[in-house]
XYZ file of C-alpha atoms in Angstrom:
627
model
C 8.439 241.591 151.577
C 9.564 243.739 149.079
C 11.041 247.177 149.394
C 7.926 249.407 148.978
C 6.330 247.345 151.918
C 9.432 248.360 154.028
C 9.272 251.822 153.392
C 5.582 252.413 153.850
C 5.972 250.485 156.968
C 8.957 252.694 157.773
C 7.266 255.785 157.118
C 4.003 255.632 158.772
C 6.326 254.949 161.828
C 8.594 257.650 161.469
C 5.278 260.461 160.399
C 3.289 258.954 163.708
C 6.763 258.817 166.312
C 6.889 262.708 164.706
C 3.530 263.976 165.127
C 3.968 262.913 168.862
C 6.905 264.780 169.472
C 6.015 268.022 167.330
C 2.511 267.799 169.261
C 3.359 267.533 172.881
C 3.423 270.262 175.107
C 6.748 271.774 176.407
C 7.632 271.273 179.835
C 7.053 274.992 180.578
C 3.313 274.321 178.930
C 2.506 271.591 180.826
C 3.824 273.363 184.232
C 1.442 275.957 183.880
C -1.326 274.270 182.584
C -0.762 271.904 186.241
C -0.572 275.482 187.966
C -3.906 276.687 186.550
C -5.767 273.485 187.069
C -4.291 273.617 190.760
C -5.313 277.376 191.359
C -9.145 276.059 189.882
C -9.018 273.543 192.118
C -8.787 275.391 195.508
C -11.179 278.319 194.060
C -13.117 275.860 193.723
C -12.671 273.966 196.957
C -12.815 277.581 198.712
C -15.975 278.321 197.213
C -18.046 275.268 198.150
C -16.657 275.681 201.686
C -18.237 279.180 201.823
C -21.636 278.118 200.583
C -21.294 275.170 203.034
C -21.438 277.643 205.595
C -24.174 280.152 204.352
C -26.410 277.091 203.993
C -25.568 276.955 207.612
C -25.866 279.994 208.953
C -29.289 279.639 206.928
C -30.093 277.045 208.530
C -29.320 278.856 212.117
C -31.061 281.979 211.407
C -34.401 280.193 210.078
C -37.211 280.989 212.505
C -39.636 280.929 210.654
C -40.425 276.925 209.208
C -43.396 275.595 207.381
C -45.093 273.020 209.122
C -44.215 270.370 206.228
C -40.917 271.678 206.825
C -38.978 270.633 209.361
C -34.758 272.306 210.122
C -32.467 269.574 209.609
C -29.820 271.212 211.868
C -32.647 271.330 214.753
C -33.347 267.891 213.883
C -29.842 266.275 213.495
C -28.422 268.639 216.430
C -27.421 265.677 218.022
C -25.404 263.459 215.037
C -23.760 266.421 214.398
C -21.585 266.303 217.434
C -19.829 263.686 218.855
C -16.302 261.615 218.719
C -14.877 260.056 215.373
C -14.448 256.559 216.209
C -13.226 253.430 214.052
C -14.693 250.430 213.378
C -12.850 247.388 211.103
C -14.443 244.960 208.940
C -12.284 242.156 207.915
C -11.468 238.516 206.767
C -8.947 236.662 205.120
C -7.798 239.060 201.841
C -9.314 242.514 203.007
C -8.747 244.825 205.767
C -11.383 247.695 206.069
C -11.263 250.878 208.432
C -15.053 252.530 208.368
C -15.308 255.828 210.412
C -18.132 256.674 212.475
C -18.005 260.915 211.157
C -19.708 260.522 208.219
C -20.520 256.523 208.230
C -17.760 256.155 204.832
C -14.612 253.733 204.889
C -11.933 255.418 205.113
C -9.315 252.977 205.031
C -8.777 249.810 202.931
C -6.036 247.620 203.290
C -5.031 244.589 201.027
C -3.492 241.630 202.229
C -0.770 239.857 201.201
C 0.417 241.942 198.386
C 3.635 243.561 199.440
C 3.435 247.685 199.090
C 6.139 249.878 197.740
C 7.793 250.876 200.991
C 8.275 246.681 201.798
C 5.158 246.373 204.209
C 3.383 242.964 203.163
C 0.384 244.424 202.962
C -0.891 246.800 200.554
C -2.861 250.256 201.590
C -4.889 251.246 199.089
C -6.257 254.368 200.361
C -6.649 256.350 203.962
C -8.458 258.788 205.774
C -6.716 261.253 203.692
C -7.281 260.010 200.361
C -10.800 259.060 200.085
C -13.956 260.151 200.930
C -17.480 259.363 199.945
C -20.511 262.003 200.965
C -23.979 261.516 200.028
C -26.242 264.367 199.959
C -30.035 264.265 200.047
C -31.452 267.388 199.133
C -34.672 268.157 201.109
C -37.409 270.979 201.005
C -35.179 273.436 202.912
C -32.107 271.836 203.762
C -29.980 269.588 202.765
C -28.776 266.234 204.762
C -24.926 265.603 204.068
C -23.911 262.544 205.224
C -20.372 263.720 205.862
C -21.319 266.281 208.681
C -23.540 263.385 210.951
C -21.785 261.195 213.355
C -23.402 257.809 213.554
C -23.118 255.096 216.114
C -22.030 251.594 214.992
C -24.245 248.392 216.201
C -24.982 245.088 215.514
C -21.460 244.515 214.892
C -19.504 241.917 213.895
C -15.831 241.076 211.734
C -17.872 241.011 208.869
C -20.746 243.366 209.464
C -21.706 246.911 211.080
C -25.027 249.210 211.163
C -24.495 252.775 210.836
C -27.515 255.155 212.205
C -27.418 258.588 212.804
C -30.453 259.777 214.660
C -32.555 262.856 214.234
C -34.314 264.753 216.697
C -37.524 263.253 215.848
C -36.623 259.697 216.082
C -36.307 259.669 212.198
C -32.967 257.885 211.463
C -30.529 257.500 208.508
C -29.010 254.223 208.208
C -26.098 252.975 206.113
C -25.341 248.881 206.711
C -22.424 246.994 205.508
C -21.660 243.524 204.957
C -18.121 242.259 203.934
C -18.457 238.687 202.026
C -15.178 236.364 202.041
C -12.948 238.021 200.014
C -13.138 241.177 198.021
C -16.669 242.238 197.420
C -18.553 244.462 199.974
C -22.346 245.029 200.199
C -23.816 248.709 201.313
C -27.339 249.827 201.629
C -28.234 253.492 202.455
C -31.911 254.184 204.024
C -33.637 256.949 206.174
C -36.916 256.190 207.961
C -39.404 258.652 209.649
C -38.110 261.948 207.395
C -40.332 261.538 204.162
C -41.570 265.292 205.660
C -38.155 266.694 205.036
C -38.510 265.748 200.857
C -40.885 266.953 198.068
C -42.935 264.400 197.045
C -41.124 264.102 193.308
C -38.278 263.139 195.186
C -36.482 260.185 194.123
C -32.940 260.999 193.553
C -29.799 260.829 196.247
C -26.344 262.414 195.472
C -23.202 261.040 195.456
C -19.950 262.930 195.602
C -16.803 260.062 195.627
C -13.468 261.312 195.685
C -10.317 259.608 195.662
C -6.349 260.631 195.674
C -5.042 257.525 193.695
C -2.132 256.230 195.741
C 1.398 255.479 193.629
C 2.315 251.938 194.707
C 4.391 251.001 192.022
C 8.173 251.999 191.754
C 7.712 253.866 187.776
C 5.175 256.820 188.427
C 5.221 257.352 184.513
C 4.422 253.814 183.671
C 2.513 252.793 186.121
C 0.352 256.168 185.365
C -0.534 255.123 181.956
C -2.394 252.041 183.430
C -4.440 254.583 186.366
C -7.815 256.065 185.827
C -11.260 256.040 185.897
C -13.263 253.211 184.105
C -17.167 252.869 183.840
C -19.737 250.527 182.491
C -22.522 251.625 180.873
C -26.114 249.717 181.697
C -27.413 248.974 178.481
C -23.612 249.153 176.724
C -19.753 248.609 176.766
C -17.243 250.171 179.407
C -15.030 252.884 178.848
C -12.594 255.116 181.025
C -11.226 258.688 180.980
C -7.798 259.241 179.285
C -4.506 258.163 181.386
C -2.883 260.622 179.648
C -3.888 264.002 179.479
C -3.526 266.583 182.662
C -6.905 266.584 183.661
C -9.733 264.452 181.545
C -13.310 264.890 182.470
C -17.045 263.406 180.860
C -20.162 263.272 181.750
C -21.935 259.760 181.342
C -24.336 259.594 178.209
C -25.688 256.997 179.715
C -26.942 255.010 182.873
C -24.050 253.310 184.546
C -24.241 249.993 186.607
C -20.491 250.870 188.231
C -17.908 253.826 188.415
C -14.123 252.390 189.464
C -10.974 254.339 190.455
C -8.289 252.105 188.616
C -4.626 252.179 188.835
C -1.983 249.807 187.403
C -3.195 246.636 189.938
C -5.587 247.254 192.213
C -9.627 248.825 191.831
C -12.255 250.554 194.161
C -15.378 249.631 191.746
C -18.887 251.288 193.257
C -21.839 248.969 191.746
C -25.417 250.359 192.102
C -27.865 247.860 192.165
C -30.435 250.813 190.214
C -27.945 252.070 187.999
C -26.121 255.674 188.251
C -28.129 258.021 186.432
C -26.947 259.303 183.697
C -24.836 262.502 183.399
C -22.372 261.678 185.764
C -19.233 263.920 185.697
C -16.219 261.956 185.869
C -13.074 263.839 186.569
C -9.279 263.073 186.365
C -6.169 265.152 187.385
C -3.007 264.192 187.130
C -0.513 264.279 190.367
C 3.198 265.563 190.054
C 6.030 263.206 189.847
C 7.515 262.473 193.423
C 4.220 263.243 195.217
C 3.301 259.707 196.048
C 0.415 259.862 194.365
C -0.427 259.407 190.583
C -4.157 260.667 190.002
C -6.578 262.547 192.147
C -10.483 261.337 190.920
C -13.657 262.513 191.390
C -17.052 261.754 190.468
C -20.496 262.904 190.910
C -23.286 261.228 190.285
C -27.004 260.027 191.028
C -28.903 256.688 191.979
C -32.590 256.021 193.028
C -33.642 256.859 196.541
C -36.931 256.236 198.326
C -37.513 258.758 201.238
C -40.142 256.524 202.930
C -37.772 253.814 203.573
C -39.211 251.268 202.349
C -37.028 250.735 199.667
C -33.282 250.729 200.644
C -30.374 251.865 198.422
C -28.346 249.439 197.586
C -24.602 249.007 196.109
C -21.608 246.667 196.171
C -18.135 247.846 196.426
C -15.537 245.258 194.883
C -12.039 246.466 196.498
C -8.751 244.749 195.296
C -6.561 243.786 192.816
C -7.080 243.536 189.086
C -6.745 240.175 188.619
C -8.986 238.776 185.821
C -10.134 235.301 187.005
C -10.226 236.717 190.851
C -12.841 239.136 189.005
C -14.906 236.962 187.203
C -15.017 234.932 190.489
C -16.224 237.562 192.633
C -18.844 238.909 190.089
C -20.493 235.907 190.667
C -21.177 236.859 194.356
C -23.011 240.097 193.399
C -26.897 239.627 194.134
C -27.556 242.508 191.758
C -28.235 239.603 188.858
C -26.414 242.154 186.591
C -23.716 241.175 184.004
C -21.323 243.804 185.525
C -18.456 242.625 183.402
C -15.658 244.101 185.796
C -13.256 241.526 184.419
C -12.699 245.101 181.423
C -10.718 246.503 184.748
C -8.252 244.212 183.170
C -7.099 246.208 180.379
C -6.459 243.216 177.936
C -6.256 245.348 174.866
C -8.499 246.194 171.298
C -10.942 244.096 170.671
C -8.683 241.431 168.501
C -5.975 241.686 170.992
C -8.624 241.571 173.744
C -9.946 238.400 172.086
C -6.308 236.634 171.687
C -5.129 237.517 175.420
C -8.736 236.210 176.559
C -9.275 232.949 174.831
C -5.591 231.828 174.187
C -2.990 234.430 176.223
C -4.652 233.415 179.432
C -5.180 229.808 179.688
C -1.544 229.568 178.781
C -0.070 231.483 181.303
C -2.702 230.063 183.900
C -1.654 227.091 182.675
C 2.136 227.114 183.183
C 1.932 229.189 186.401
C -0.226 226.120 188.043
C 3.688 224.406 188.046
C 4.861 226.719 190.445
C 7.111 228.116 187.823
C 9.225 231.265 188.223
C 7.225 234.103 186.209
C 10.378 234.921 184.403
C 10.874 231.155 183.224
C 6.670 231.601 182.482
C 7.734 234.356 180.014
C 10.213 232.341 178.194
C 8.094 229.197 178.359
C 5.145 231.453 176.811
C 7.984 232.644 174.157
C 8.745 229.563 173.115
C 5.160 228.017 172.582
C 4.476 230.870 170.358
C 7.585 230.350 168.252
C 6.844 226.636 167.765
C 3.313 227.370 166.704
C 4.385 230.029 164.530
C 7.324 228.373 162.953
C 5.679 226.392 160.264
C 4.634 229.269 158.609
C 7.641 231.296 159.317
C 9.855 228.405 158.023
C 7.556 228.247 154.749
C 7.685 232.413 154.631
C 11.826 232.213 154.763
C 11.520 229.634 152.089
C 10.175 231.404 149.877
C 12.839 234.604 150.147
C 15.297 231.818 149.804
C 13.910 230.882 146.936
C 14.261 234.497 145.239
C 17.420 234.769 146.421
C 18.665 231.903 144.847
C 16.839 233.094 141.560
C 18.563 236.415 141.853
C 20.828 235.984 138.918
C 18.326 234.725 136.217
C 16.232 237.201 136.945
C 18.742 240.226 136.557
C 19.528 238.356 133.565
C 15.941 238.077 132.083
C 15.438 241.779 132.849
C 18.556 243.786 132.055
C 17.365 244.646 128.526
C 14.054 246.814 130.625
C 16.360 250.051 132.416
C 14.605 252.598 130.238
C 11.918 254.035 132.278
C 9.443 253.296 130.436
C 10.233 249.554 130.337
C 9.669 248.897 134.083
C 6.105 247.494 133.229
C 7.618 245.500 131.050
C 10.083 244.798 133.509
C 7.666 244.115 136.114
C 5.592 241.878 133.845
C 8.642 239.817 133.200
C 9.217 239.166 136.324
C 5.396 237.989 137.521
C 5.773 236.011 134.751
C 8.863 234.135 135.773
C 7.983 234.144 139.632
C 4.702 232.091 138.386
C 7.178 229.727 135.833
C 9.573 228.994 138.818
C 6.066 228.782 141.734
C 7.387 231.658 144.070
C 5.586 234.555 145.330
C 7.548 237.692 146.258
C 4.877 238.494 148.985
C 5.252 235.769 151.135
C 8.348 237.152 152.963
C 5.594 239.466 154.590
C 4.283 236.628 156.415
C 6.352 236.497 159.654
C 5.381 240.160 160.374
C 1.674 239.328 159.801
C 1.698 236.480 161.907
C 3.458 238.020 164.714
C 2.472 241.643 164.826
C -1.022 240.729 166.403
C 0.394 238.586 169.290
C 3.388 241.435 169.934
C 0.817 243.784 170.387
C -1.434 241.178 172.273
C 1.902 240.615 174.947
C 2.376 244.717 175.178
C -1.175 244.523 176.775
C -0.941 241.454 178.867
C 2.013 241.828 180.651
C 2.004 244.765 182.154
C -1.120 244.387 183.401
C -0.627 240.740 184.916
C -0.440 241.616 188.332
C 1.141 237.648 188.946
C 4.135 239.186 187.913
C 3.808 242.355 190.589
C 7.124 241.587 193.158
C 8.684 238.655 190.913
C 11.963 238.708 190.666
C 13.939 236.856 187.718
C 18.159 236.823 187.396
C 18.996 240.421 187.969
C 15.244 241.789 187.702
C 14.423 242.727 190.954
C 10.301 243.485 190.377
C 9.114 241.657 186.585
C 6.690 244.323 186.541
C 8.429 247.298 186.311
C 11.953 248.881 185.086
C 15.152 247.483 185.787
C 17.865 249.614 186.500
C 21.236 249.352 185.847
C 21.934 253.519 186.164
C 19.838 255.898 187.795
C 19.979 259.473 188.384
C 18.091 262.378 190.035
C 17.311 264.907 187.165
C 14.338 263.689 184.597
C 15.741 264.078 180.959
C 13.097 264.172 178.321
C 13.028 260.634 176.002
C 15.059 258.599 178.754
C 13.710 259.779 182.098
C 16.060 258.958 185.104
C 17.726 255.819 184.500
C 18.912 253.192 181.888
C 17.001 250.038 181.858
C 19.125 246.933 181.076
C 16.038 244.757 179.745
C 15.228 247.770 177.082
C 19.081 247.792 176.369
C 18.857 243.701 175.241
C 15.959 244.144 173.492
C 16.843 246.771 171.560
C 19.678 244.733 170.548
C 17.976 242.013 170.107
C 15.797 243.962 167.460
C 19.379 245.259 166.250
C 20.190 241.565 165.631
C 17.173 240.273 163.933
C 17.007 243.771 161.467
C 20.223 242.682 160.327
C 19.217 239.365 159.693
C 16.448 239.929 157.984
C 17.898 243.105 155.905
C 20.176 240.711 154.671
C 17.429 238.087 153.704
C 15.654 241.010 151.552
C 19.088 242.258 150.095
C 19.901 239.206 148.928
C 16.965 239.007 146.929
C 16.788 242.736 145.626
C 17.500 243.192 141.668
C 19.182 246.092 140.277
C 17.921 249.633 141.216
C 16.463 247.644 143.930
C 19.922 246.489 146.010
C 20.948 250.154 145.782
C 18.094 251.595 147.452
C 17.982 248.971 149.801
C 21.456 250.105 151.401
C 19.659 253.743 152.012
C 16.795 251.196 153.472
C 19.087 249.871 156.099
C 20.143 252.512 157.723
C 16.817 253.785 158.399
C 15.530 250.084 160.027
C 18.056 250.192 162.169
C 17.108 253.481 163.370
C 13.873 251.685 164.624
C 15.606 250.231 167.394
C 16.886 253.196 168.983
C 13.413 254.796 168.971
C 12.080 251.221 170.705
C 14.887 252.247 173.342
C 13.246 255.870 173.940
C 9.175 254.456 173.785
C 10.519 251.360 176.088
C 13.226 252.629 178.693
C 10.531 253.302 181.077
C 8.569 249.922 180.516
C 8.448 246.828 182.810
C 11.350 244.800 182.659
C 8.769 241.580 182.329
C 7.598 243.135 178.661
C 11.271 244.218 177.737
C 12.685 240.802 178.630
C 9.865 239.189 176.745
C 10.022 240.964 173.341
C 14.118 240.101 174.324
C 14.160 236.722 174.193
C 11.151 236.801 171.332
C 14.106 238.685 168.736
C 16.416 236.921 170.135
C 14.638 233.109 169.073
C 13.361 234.863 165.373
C 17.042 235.793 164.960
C 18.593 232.478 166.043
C 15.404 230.771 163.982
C 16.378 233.143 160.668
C 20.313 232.023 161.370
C 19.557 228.456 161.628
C 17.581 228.589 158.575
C 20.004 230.249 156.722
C 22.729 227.768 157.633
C 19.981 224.761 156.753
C 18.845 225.583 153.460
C 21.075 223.641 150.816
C 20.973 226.683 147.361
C 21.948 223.972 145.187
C 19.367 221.489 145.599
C 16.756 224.496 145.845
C 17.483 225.835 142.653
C 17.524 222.393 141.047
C 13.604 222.105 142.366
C 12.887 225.460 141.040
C 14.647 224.583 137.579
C 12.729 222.002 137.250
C 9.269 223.705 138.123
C 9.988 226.314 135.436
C 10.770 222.980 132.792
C 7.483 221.769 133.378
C 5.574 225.850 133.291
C 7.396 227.460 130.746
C 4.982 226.153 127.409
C 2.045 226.503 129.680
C 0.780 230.065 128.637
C -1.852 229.717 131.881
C 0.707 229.460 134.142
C 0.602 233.269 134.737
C -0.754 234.958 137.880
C -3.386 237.507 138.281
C -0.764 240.398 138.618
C 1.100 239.283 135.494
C -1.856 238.490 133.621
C -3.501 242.384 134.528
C 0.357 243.595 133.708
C 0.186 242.341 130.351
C -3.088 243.745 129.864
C -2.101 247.448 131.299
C 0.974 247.006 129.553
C -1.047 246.210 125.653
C -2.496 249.245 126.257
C -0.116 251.460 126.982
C 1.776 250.203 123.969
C -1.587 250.717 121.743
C -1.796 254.476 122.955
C 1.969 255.242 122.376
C 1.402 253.579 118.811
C -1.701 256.125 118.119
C 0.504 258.693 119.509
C 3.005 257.998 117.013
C 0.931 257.781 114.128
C -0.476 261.080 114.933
């Protein structure tokens, strides 16, 4: 890789690591935007709540009702008194708490994935974090699902009717059905209370609110892997930003499901008729040491038939992100639908996406079936990748081993071109000799190439493989998040509260292998090109200490992988270097350049188009002359 390479690479980090930092908002900014959003929020809140309870005092002070029309709080007078009362649905993986005010669940619970407090089970959400209200509006009232209390029957572990009853012996009925692991059905249905609807009715309302639960120990990093993900019918899936204070759309499109994601676990809601579309989707982010990360919301539409005859159906998957558990459970759903839920598993872009799916995966599946330790998986997955990779690394050094050892002839061949207007000259010189001796100066780019894709593939995959979730490796308590060696109360901006020892190694891991491979280009720099190169170093080793700042508050599975990855490519460059015999090297290229030098075709493109470029700059500066 030559030296322009380096710097472009150098610089488009350096321009994007500054735009970041000159664009962020100051902590002041960010407070008060927080503030603002929180004050909207509770206007907000407050407002609903007051027309809540016009629409009831409406409702009260109506005397006066068309016979078509009939008073939903006459009729429902009954289901909307009585006693909250739990009922629990559950088998072998899944826990659920359903409550009879309002007919929702309102708490799920996830075995045998130990939370953040130490309890060996995981609860993903309670009565105070969830809620789901659907809201049918009729000709003059409305029914809200979340003001009825319904009576449970026909109950079971696995199953439970919900019916609130109206006045009339009209009923609304909401049935649920938990299957053997994950994946819960739901149907919604009134019957006898077509009256209460216009005839163009065919729409029900669903308001679905969730505060998203922290249940990993980083808030910041597990944060960047929490929000709200959709799939459109007829189209790809997408989510709301993880990032910004508060992100909100409304769906272009139909939707088959709406999920509340964080780092490991999902709450997907599948309609078997699509969500219409226009859905608004809403995200707001929680404040550090709250216990929660996210709070969600999201409002949106499906198909409803007020005669009954036609039930509402949906499915409810509800547990971890695990990508063959997914694909596994999809297969349950009776909706016939490609719901392609496994994209809850955020395995990157679509190239990285494709390498984590097709190769990434059965690998790790693979060594994981031995009962392996997930930090001895890591290293095991490290050193596959080397081996694969090391033909064509070996064959990249090579080559810069062969321009270093070439060094001298060509500062010899080229010393007469320092004039500045001699470097194409200088330049065609030496395409011509690199195409006498069979080198290419371009193949020392070739490591990079190989391995940038399946870095970037391994930044996706590993912190969202929830098999490493609670592994512990030597002194890493939890492979999937931050390993502390120092910790302290007060956040400071770049580090956060504590020093992670796995970012620590790798960054000096990366210190190690920029050394290694400065020298490798150094040694095969040429005049003006070894000076600049010692102005080069000392900005690639700045790279590592911004790694340091973007990684401190990664997993410690990711750090100790990219760890032990420097630390093979450095011992692999070493080795290399300590292998390759300079004398018997040059005597191969010697005697390549005996057998190309009187073969005038032996010239590559670039020379060949440098000679040409170069004819004719020397046939304008002859006109010039003559002029």
């Amino acid at each position: 890789m030559n030296k322009d390479t380096i710097i472009g690479f150098v610089l488009i980090a350096v321009v994007l690591i500054a735009f970041s930092w000159w664009n962020q908002p100051s902590a002041e900014q960010i407070e008060a935007a927080r503030q603002q959003d929180s004050i909207a929020a509770v206007q907000k809140e407050q407002a609903e709540k007051q027309a809540q309870k016009e629409s009831a005092k409406s409702v009260v002070d109506s005397s006066a009702v068309d016979n078509a029309t009939v008073d939903t709080t006459a009729l429902f007078h009954t289901a909307l008194q009585g006693t909250s009362q739990q009922v629990v649905l559950k088998n072998d993986k899944l826990e659920l708490t359903l409550d009879t005010k309002g007919g929702v669940i309102r708490k799920a619970v996830i075995k045998d994935f130990k939370s953040i407090d130490g309890a060996p089970d995981v609860t993903l959400f309670d009565a105070k974090d969830q809620n789901m209200n659907i809201m049918l509006a009729g000709k003059q009232e409305n029914i809200v699902t979340q003001d009825l209390y319904f009576t449970p029957s026909e109950q079971t572990d696995a199953a439970v009717t919900m019916t609130a009853t109206a006045a009339n012996g009209g009923q609304v009925i909401m049935r649920y059905q938990l299957g053997q692991d994950y994946l819960l059905s739901m149907s919604f249905q009134t019957t006898g209370l077509a009256g209460l609807f216009p005839p163009s009715y065919k729409e029900m309302e669903i308001e679905w609110t969730d505060h998203c639960r922290q249940q990993e120990r980083g808030f910041s990093f597990e944060n960047r892997y929490t929000s709200i993900y959709y799939k459109e019918a007829t189209g790809g899936t997408d989510k709301l930003s993880e990032s910004s204070d508060r992100a909100q759309e409304q769906t272009e499109e139909q939707t088959d499901w709406v999920a509340f994601r964080n780092q490991f676990f999902s709450v997907a809601l599948i309609a078997k008729d699509n969500f219409a579309k226009g859905a608004t989707l809403t995200s707001t982010m929680d404040e550090k040491g709250s216990g929660y990360l996210k709070h969600f919301d999201a409002k949106m539409k499906t198909a409803y038939d007020p005669t009954g005859q036609n039930p509402t159906e949906f499915e409810m998957y509800i547990g971890p992100n695990n990508f063959r558990l997914i694909k596994d459970v999809e297969q349950q759903s009776k909706f016939g639908k490609d719901l392609d839920l496994e994209q809850l598993v955020d395995l990157g872009w679509w190239l990285l996406r494709w390498i984590n799916r097709w190769f990434t995966l059965y690998v790790f599946d693979w060594l994981t079936g031995f009962g392996l330790n997930m930090g001895i998986v890591l290293i095991l997955i490290t050193l596959l990748l080397k081996a694969i990779t090391f033909p064509m690394v070996k064959k990249s050094y090579m080559s810069s081993a062969k321009m270093r050892v070439l060094k001298p002839k060509f500062e010899e061949a080229t010393k007469q071109y320092d004039k500045p207007e001699d470097q194409m000259k200088k330049q065609q010189e030496m395409m011509s000799l690199y195409s006498k001796y069979g080198v290419s100066p371009l193949s020392g780019c070739l490591p990079m190439i190989i391995q940038m894709p399946i870095w970037l593939a391994m930044f996706f995959f590993v912190p969202n493989a929830i098999q490493l979730r609670g592994e512990s490796f030597l002194w890493m308590a939890d492979l999937s998040t931050y390993d502390p060696i120092i910790e302290w109360g007060k956040h400071i901006w770049g580090i956060g509260d504590h020093l992670s020892l796995t970012c620590i190694l790798f960054c000096g891991a990366q210190l190690l292998y920029t050394y290694f491979s400065m020298r490798q280009q150094k040694d095969q720099m040429i005049g003006q090109q070894a000076e600049q190169m010692k102005m080069m170093q000392w900005m690639m080793y700045i790279m590592p200490l911004m790694f340091f700042f973007i990684f401190n508050d990664y997993s410690s599975g990711l750090n100790f992988y990219y760890f032990i990855s420097l630390l093979f490519s450095a011992i692999i460059m070493w080795a290399l270097r300590k292998t390759t015999n300079d004398e018997k090297l040059l005597a191969i290229l010697e005697a390549n350049y005996q057998a190309n030098k009187n073969n005038p075709k032996k010239q590559s493109g670039l020379a060949a188009r440098l000679e040409a470029m170069q004819k004719q700059a020397d046939a304008m500066r002859e006109q010039q002359r003559k002029r």
